[in-house]
Short mmCIF file of C-alpha atoms and ligand atoms in Angstrom, two decimals:
data_model
loop_
_atom_site.label_atom_id
_atom_site.label_comp_id
_atom_site.label_asym_id
_atom_site.label_seq_id
_atom_site.Cartn_x
_atom_site.Cartn_y
_atom_site.Cartn_z
CA MET A 519 -25.93 -12.42 11.22
CA ASP A 520 -25.83 -9.43 8.94
CA ILE A 521 -22.17 -8.83 7.31
CA ARG A 522 -21.10 -6.25 9.33
CA ILE A 523 -17.57 -6.69 7.23
CA PRO A 524 -17.97 -7.01 3.83
CA PHE A 525 -15.40 -8.69 1.30
CA ASN A 526 -14.97 -5.67 -0.95
CA LYS A 527 -16.22 -2.12 -1.14
CA PRO A 528 -15.39 0.36 -3.32
CA CYS A 529 -13.81 3.28 -2.26
CA PHE A 530 -13.45 7.21 -2.84
CA GLU A 531 -9.95 8.41 -2.51
CA GLY A 532 -9.91 11.96 -3.36
CA LYS A 533 -10.80 13.81 -6.23
CA GLU A 534 -13.28 11.61 -8.28
CA LEU A 535 -16.43 13.67 -7.79
CA VAL A 536 -14.37 16.82 -8.71
CA TYR A 537 -13.14 14.91 -12.30
CA ILE A 538 -15.92 13.65 -13.23
CA ALA A 539 -17.48 17.62 -12.89
CA GLU A 540 -14.56 18.62 -14.77
CA ALA A 541 -15.17 16.23 -17.72
CA ILE A 542 -18.96 17.44 -18.16
CA SER A 543 -17.88 20.82 -17.73
CA ARG A 544 -15.24 20.49 -20.21
CA GLY A 545 -17.96 19.48 -22.40
CA HIS A 546 -16.19 16.10 -23.51
CA ILE A 547 -17.91 12.65 -22.00
CA SER A 548 -17.31 10.53 -25.02
CA GLY A 549 -13.94 8.40 -24.68
CA ASP A 550 -10.76 10.05 -25.15
CA GLY A 551 -11.14 13.07 -23.69
CA PHE A 552 -9.50 15.52 -21.49
CA PHE A 553 -8.59 12.66 -18.34
CA THR A 554 -8.50 9.58 -20.45
CA LYS A 555 -5.46 11.45 -22.28
CA LYS A 556 -4.22 12.03 -18.63
CA CYS A 557 -4.53 8.44 -17.67
CA ALA A 558 -2.76 6.95 -21.06
CA ALA A 559 0.21 9.61 -20.96
CA PHE A 560 0.58 8.74 -17.63
CA PHE A 561 0.79 4.86 -17.62
CA GLU A 562 2.66 5.43 -21.01
CA ALA A 563 5.53 7.60 -18.84
CA GLU A 564 5.05 5.38 -15.77
CA PHE A 565 5.44 1.80 -18.18
CA GLY A 566 7.46 2.58 -21.03
CA CYS A 567 4.55 1.16 -22.94
CA SER A 568 4.81 2.60 -26.61
CA LYS A 569 0.59 2.72 -25.92
CA ALA A 570 -1.77 2.63 -23.23
CA LEU A 571 -5.52 2.64 -24.49
CA LEU A 572 -8.42 2.88 -22.09
CA THR A 573 -11.02 0.46 -22.59
CA THR A 574 -13.96 -0.25 -21.47
CA SER A 575 -13.23 -3.45 -19.03
CA CYS A 576 -10.28 -5.60 -18.90
CA THR A 577 -12.24 -8.00 -20.88
CA HIS A 578 -12.24 -5.88 -24.08
CA ALA A 579 -8.81 -5.45 -23.77
CA LEU A 580 -8.56 -9.06 -23.53
CA GLU A 581 -10.55 -9.31 -26.68
CA MET A 582 -8.62 -6.19 -28.52
CA ALA A 583 -5.42 -8.42 -27.62
CA ALA A 584 -7.37 -11.42 -29.40
CA LEU A 585 -8.61 -9.45 -32.65
CA LEU A 586 -4.25 -8.31 -32.42
CA LEU A 587 -3.63 -11.79 -32.61
CA ASP A 588 -5.73 -11.96 -36.00
CA LEU A 589 -6.38 -15.83 -35.32
CA LYS A 590 -7.38 -18.58 -37.73
CA PRO A 591 -10.07 -21.18 -37.02
CA GLY A 592 -7.74 -24.69 -35.22
CA ASP A 593 -5.21 -21.29 -33.84
CA GLU A 594 -4.31 -22.56 -29.78
CA VAL A 595 -3.81 -19.94 -27.00
CA ILE A 596 -2.17 -21.14 -23.35
CA VAL A 597 -3.95 -19.79 -20.89
CA PRO A 598 -3.75 -20.88 -16.55
CA SER A 599 -6.70 -22.91 -15.97
CA PHE A 600 -6.85 -21.14 -12.48
CA THR A 601 -8.01 -17.52 -13.67
CA PHE A 602 -11.15 -15.31 -14.13
CA VAL A 603 -13.41 -16.34 -17.24
CA SER A 604 -12.24 -13.53 -19.56
CA THR A 605 -8.75 -14.89 -19.79
CA ALA A 606 -9.82 -17.55 -21.81
CA ASN A 607 -13.47 -16.58 -23.31
CA ALA A 608 -11.79 -13.52 -24.88
CA PHE A 609 -9.73 -15.51 -26.94
CA ALA A 610 -12.76 -18.45 -27.17
CA LEU A 611 -14.94 -16.09 -28.98
CA HIS A 612 -12.67 -14.83 -31.96
CA GLY A 613 -11.97 -18.40 -32.79
CA ALA A 614 -9.30 -19.98 -30.64
CA LYS A 615 -8.92 -23.42 -29.39
CA ILE A 616 -7.99 -22.77 -25.69
CA VAL A 617 -4.91 -24.74 -24.19
CA PHE A 618 -5.03 -25.01 -19.91
CA ALA A 619 -1.97 -25.07 -18.21
CA ASP A 620 -1.91 -25.97 -14.18
CA ILE A 621 -0.34 -23.44 -11.40
CA ARG A 622 2.99 -23.80 -9.41
CA PRO A 623 1.54 -24.82 -6.21
CA ASP A 624 3.67 -21.97 -4.37
CA THR A 625 2.62 -18.68 -6.27
CA LEU A 626 -0.69 -20.18 -7.97
CA ASN A 627 0.83 -18.45 -10.97
CA MET A 628 0.72 -20.29 -14.59
CA ASP A 629 3.18 -23.31 -13.93
CA GLU A 630 6.41 -22.41 -16.38
CA ALA A 631 7.59 -25.77 -16.72
CA GLN A 632 4.41 -27.27 -17.93
CA LEU A 633 4.57 -24.57 -20.93
CA GLU A 634 6.59 -26.82 -23.71
CA LYS A 635 4.41 -29.72 -23.35
CA LEU A 636 1.13 -27.69 -24.38
CA ILE A 637 2.66 -26.12 -27.39
CA THR A 638 1.83 -27.04 -30.35
CA SER A 639 2.65 -25.75 -34.43
CA ARG A 640 -0.97 -24.36 -33.72
CA THR A 641 -0.23 -22.16 -30.57
CA ARG A 642 -0.09 -18.87 -31.27
CA ALA A 643 0.04 -17.42 -27.63
CA ILE A 644 0.76 -17.64 -23.45
CA VAL A 645 -1.34 -15.60 -21.14
CA PRO A 646 0.18 -15.50 -18.06
CA VAL A 647 -2.28 -14.12 -15.14
CA HIS A 648 -0.56 -12.33 -11.93
CA TYR A 649 -2.12 -14.14 -9.20
CA ALA A 650 -2.96 -11.46 -6.76
CA GLY A 651 -0.65 -9.08 -8.11
CA VAL A 652 2.92 -11.64 -7.73
CA GLY A 653 4.36 -11.82 -10.99
CA CYS A 654 4.73 -15.11 -13.03
CA GLU A 655 8.30 -16.26 -14.14
CA MET A 656 8.31 -13.98 -16.75
CA ASP A 657 11.82 -14.58 -17.63
CA ALA A 658 11.55 -18.20 -18.32
CA ILE A 659 8.04 -17.37 -20.05
CA GLY A 660 9.41 -14.97 -22.27
CA GLN A 661 12.25 -16.79 -23.64
CA ILE A 662 9.89 -20.12 -24.41
CA ALA A 663 7.53 -17.56 -26.31
CA ASP A 664 10.86 -16.12 -28.05
CA ARG A 665 12.07 -19.73 -28.65
CA ARG A 666 8.51 -21.03 -30.71
CA GLY A 667 7.29 -17.53 -32.29
CA LEU A 668 4.72 -16.64 -29.93
CA VAL A 669 3.27 -13.69 -28.37
CA VAL A 670 2.54 -13.34 -24.78
CA ILE A 671 -0.38 -11.27 -23.16
CA GLU A 672 0.03 -10.41 -19.59
CA ASP A 673 -3.48 -10.07 -17.96
CA ASN A 674 -2.72 -8.07 -15.45
CA ALA A 675 -5.74 -7.36 -13.56
CA HIS A 676 -4.25 -7.79 -10.02
CA GLY A 677 -0.98 -6.56 -10.80
CA LEU A 678 -0.92 -2.97 -11.23
CA PHE A 679 2.12 -1.56 -9.74
CA GLY A 680 3.86 -4.64 -9.19
CA LYS A 681 7.17 -5.78 -10.28
CA TYR A 682 9.46 -8.68 -11.34
CA LYS A 683 13.06 -8.55 -11.03
CA GLY A 684 12.44 -4.77 -10.98
CA ARG A 685 10.40 -4.18 -14.39
CA HIS A 686 6.62 -3.34 -13.82
CA LEU A 687 4.64 -5.97 -14.48
CA GLY A 688 2.47 -4.99 -17.28
CA ALA A 689 5.68 -4.17 -19.00
CA LEU A 690 6.99 -7.43 -19.85
CA GLY A 691 4.89 -9.51 -22.59
CA GLN A 692 4.37 -7.58 -26.09
CA MET A 693 0.98 -6.70 -24.93
CA SER A 694 -1.11 -6.23 -21.16
CA THR A 695 -4.09 -5.62 -20.16
CA LEU A 696 -5.62 -4.44 -16.76
CA SER A 697 -9.06 -4.26 -14.66
CA PHE A 698 -10.63 -1.61 -13.07
CA HIS A 699 -13.23 -3.38 -12.00
CA GLU A 700 -14.97 -2.11 -8.41
CA THR A 701 -13.39 -5.36 -7.16
CA LYS A 702 -9.85 -4.26 -8.35
CA ASN A 703 -7.36 -2.03 -6.54
CA PHE A 704 -7.41 0.86 -8.64
CA THR A 705 -11.25 1.57 -10.09
CA CYS A 706 -13.58 3.72 -12.42
CA GLY A 707 -16.69 0.77 -11.27
CA GLU A 708 -16.07 -1.18 -14.92
CA GLY A 709 -13.21 0.09 -17.33
CA GLY A 710 -10.04 -1.36 -18.46
CA ALA A 711 -6.67 -0.99 -20.35
CA LEU A 712 -4.61 -2.55 -23.40
CA PHE A 713 -0.84 -2.01 -22.82
CA LEU A 714 0.46 -2.40 -26.34
CA ASN A 715 4.81 -3.03 -25.54
CA ASP A 716 5.21 -3.76 -29.01
CA PRO A 717 4.78 -0.78 -31.39
CA SER A 718 4.19 -2.60 -34.04
CA TYR A 719 0.45 -3.37 -32.73
CA VAL A 720 -0.22 0.27 -32.19
CA GLN A 721 -2.06 1.52 -35.43
CA ARG A 722 -4.03 -1.26 -35.68
CA ALA A 723 -5.34 -1.56 -32.27
CA GLU A 724 -6.48 2.12 -32.30
CA ILE A 725 -8.32 1.13 -35.46
CA ILE A 726 -9.80 -1.62 -33.81
CA ARG A 727 -11.02 0.22 -30.60
CA GLU A 728 -12.65 2.78 -32.42
CA LYS A 729 -14.93 0.51 -34.51
CA GLY A 730 -12.39 -0.40 -37.44
CA THR A 731 -12.07 3.12 -38.31
CA ASP A 732 -8.66 5.82 -38.35
CA ARG A 733 -10.65 7.88 -36.48
CA SER A 734 -7.80 8.38 -33.80
CA ARG A 735 -5.35 9.42 -36.44
CA PHE A 736 -8.27 12.04 -37.78
CA PHE A 737 -8.46 13.39 -34.46
CA ARG A 738 -4.74 14.09 -34.97
CA GLY A 739 -5.35 15.55 -37.88
CA GLN A 740 -3.40 12.60 -39.45
CA VAL A 741 -5.82 11.71 -42.05
CA ASP A 742 -8.54 14.38 -43.39
CA LYS A 743 -11.26 11.95 -43.10
CA TYR A 744 -11.90 8.56 -41.12
CA THR A 745 -13.42 5.53 -42.73
CA TRP A 746 -13.86 1.50 -42.27
CA ARG A 747 -10.48 0.74 -42.28
CA ASP A 748 -10.76 -3.11 -39.99
CA ILE A 749 -12.90 -4.78 -38.08
CA GLY A 750 -13.43 -3.51 -34.53
CA SER A 751 -16.16 -2.51 -32.01
CA SER A 752 -16.64 0.19 -29.35
CA TYR A 753 -13.93 0.08 -26.68
CA LEU A 754 -13.70 3.34 -25.22
CA PRO A 755 -15.00 4.47 -21.78
CA SER A 756 -16.63 7.70 -21.36
CA ASP A 757 -14.33 10.35 -19.74
CA MET A 758 -16.17 10.78 -16.79
CA LEU A 759 -14.96 7.48 -16.24
CA ALA A 760 -11.17 8.02 -16.87
CA GLY A 761 -11.52 11.35 -14.66
CA PHE A 762 -13.15 9.11 -11.90
CA LEU A 763 -9.65 6.95 -12.72
CA TYR A 764 -7.13 9.54 -12.73
CA ALA A 765 -8.18 10.73 -9.23
CA GLN A 766 -7.51 7.41 -8.13
CA LEU A 767 -4.19 7.09 -10.05
CA GLU A 768 -3.59 10.35 -8.01
CA GLU A 769 -3.55 8.49 -4.91
CA ARG A 770 -1.71 5.71 -5.97
CA GLN A 771 1.26 6.13 -3.39
CA HIS A 772 -1.64 6.42 -0.45
CA ILE A 773 -3.53 3.74 -1.82
CA MET A 774 -0.66 0.99 -2.08
CA GLU A 775 0.69 2.19 1.66
CA HIS A 776 -2.34 1.27 2.53
CA ARG A 777 -2.90 -1.75 0.91
CA SER A 778 0.27 -3.03 1.96
CA LYS A 779 -0.26 -2.05 5.41
CA ILE A 780 -3.80 -4.60 5.05
CA TRP A 781 -1.88 -7.51 3.59
CA ASN A 782 1.06 -7.32 6.55
CA ARG A 783 -1.05 -7.04 8.84
CA TYR A 784 -2.74 -10.07 8.08
CA HIS A 785 0.23 -11.73 7.45
CA ALA A 786 1.69 -10.88 11.06
CA GLY A 787 -1.37 -11.39 12.65
CA LEU A 788 -2.28 -14.77 11.48
CA MET A 789 1.30 -16.56 10.94
CA ASP A 790 1.90 -18.35 13.83
CA TRP A 791 -2.05 -19.20 13.82
CA ALA A 792 -1.48 -20.88 10.24
CA ALA A 793 1.71 -22.81 10.94
CA ALA A 794 0.60 -24.47 13.58
CA HIS A 795 -2.93 -25.33 12.05
CA GLY A 796 -1.52 -26.70 8.30
CA VAL A 797 -3.02 -23.23 6.93
CA ARG A 798 -0.16 -22.54 3.76
CA LEU A 799 -0.52 -18.35 3.77
CA PRO A 800 0.54 -16.84 0.58
CA ALA A 801 4.03 -17.17 -0.98
CA VAL A 802 5.62 -14.02 -2.21
CA PRO A 803 9.51 -14.54 -4.08
CA THR A 804 11.99 -12.31 -3.33
CA HIS A 805 12.55 -11.21 -6.88
CA CYS A 806 9.23 -9.85 -6.58
CA GLU A 807 7.04 -6.57 -5.50
CA GLN A 808 3.61 -7.96 -5.15
CA SER A 809 0.69 -5.29 -5.72
CA PHE A 810 -1.58 -6.39 -2.55
CA HIS A 811 -4.56 -7.17 -4.65
CA MET A 812 -5.34 -10.09 -1.96
CA PHE A 813 -4.93 -11.88 0.95
CA TYR A 814 -5.42 -15.54 0.91
CA MET A 815 -4.95 -18.57 2.61
CA LEU A 816 -4.88 -22.60 1.52
CA MET A 817 -6.80 -24.40 4.34
CA PRO A 818 -5.96 -28.02 4.80
CA THR A 819 -8.99 -29.53 3.55
CA ALA A 820 -11.90 -29.23 1.10
CA ALA A 821 -14.72 -29.16 4.22
CA MET A 822 -12.10 -26.92 6.52
CA ARG A 823 -12.60 -24.18 3.84
CA GLN A 824 -16.47 -24.23 4.03
CA ALA A 825 -16.38 -24.04 7.43
CA PHE A 826 -14.16 -21.28 7.84
CA ILE A 827 -16.66 -19.70 5.42
CA GLU A 828 -19.58 -20.24 7.55
CA TYR A 829 -17.76 -19.72 10.92
CA MET A 830 -16.75 -16.38 9.63
CA LYS A 831 -19.97 -15.60 8.09
CA ALA A 832 -22.06 -16.42 11.27
CA HIS A 833 -19.90 -13.52 12.66
CA GLY A 834 -20.73 -11.13 10.08
CA ILE A 835 -17.54 -11.04 8.19
CA LEU A 836 -17.63 -12.43 4.61
CA CYS A 837 -15.07 -14.39 2.92
CA VAL A 838 -14.78 -15.89 -0.13
CA PHE A 839 -13.75 -18.76 -2.71
CA HIS A 840 -11.73 -17.83 -5.83
CA TYR A 841 -12.03 -19.61 -9.19
CA LEU A 842 -13.12 -22.90 -10.56
CA PRO A 843 -10.53 -23.99 -12.70
CA LEU A 844 -11.77 -23.41 -16.30
CA HIS A 845 -10.48 -26.77 -17.35
CA LEU A 846 -13.14 -28.21 -15.82
CA SER A 847 -16.26 -26.14 -16.98
CA ALA A 848 -18.45 -26.99 -19.36
CA MET A 849 -17.00 -24.56 -21.75
CA GLY A 850 -13.70 -26.20 -21.20
CA GLN A 851 -14.84 -29.14 -21.71
CA LYS A 852 -15.84 -28.37 -25.32
CA HIS A 853 -12.38 -27.25 -25.36
CA GLY A 854 -11.11 -30.95 -25.23
CA ALA A 855 -10.24 -30.38 -21.36
CA ALA A 856 -10.70 -33.09 -18.77
CA PRO A 857 -10.88 -33.60 -15.34
CA GLY A 858 -7.34 -33.97 -13.49
CA ASP A 859 -5.54 -31.97 -16.99
CA CYS A 860 -4.30 -29.58 -13.83
CA PRO A 861 -4.42 -31.01 -10.86
CA VAL A 862 -2.40 -28.49 -8.74
CA SER A 863 -5.29 -25.62 -9.73
CA GLU A 864 -8.09 -28.81 -8.62
CA ASP A 865 -6.64 -29.10 -5.72
CA ILE A 866 -5.83 -25.24 -4.95
CA SER A 867 -9.54 -23.93 -5.47
CA ASN A 868 -11.18 -26.52 -3.24
CA ARG A 869 -9.29 -25.19 -0.17
CA LEU A 870 -8.56 -21.59 -1.16
CA VAL A 871 -10.21 -18.71 0.48
CA ARG A 872 -9.71 -14.39 0.59
CA LEU A 873 -10.56 -12.25 4.02
CA PRO A 874 -11.99 -8.62 3.57
CA PHE A 875 -9.31 -6.98 1.88
CA PHE A 876 -10.38 -3.32 0.39
CA ASN A 877 -8.61 0.06 0.78
CA LYS A 878 -10.10 1.66 3.28
CA LEU A 879 -10.93 -1.81 5.49
CA SER A 880 -10.53 -0.11 9.31
CA ASN A 881 -8.13 -1.33 11.85
CA GLU A 882 -10.64 -2.38 13.99
CA HIS A 883 -12.28 -4.14 11.55
CA GLN A 884 -9.18 -6.07 10.43
CA GLU A 885 -8.14 -7.07 13.69
CA LEU A 886 -11.50 -8.54 14.24
CA VAL A 887 -10.77 -10.54 10.80
CA VAL A 888 -7.78 -12.00 12.59
CA GLU A 889 -9.31 -12.04 15.64
CA LYS A 890 -12.13 -14.73 14.39
CA ALA A 891 -9.85 -16.20 11.95
CA LYS A 892 -7.71 -17.52 15.02
CA HIS A 893 -11.07 -19.04 16.68
CA PHE A 894 -11.88 -20.83 14.10
C1 PLP B 704 -11.15 -8.99 -13.12
C2 PLP B 704 -10.36 -9.84 -13.82
C3 PLP B 704 -10.47 -9.60 -15.19
C4 PLP B 704 -12.02 -8.98 -15.89
O1 PLP B 704 -12.22 -8.31 -15.99
P1 PLP B 704 -13.45 -7.19 -16.23
O2 PLP B 704 -12.13 -5.69 -15.59
O3 PLP B 704 -13.61 -7.09 -15.28
O4 PLP B 704 -13.51 -7.13 -17.38
C5 PLP B 704 -9.80 -10.35 -16.42
N1 PLP B 704 -8.84 -11.36 -15.73
C6 PLP B 704 -8.79 -11.73 -13.95
C7 PLP B 704 -7.54 -12.15 -13.97
C8 PLP B 704 -9.74 -10.85 -13.14
O5 PLP B 704 -8.81 -10.61 -11.92
#
């Protein structure tokens, strides 16, 4: 059967087209124009970061973070095995040896209790990922990092507007990254951001983002010409994309409310069925306010997960798995990882399935997803 209910769909929320047209009529469609500044000012005010830099993707924001670490050969970066490739690849690309941490079986976040035994004299940074927008145990991670002199970089691709103990995700490490890819809560197609919570990174980050030049200072009138200062690349998104993003950020209350309703409807609709069939629904600790990025279920076995995906597909509903553990990948093995290193990641990856989830998922379609799931 044709897919009637997709897993994801990019949604227009308000003035996206108006702001793209405005960027064009303002005559500044390259980076750091009117709308880029609006987005950055919003993030800096809301999150209290020293600097919010829009980037072309979360992958690129992570690469900028790697460059800011000034990695030397043999330096190590700890990432969860259960994450998107970019969390690890960005640091591997700039010379780090990747060390994989396993995840907690409850939140599926980096297991802070595993960190001490993974830290060596060469460890430079820890990169927690707030899976599904539920905060990692940032107090414990921060304490370990402080004690061992490590930098914490939050990969907050899922967690925009989520909170940990009342504090914004993305405001807790020295740096954090966001994604505005089509699949994320807020989008401009492709895009991202790097938040610098530690002001000592700001000047160099601006240079790295501007092809290794001090062009940002030049535009602010702080220097009278700009020159090649450091290594860098081209990480600025077009102001047309920033306009698209700003339109979505303006609708944040409405988007978050809608997503929370979708999440809560799934949870209420599936709770009894899940309990009766050994299916586990997401765990959100009381000290975390999630960002409602996704709704996943943990099936009892890998075979049941596969059968579920096929059953739903036969009814026109696309459900998908998530994250093949990075420590099992060809690149993971090159970084010295071996099967069995992260047993929880291996188990979860085999059993997790995500249900359709996007801003404009209709009530009617969602009810159909719940109905079909309960008949599986
Ligand atoms: C989506 C995602 C990324 C990559 O985001 P892009 O903007 O596509 O580069 C990185 N990390 C996590 C956890 C993600 O989910």
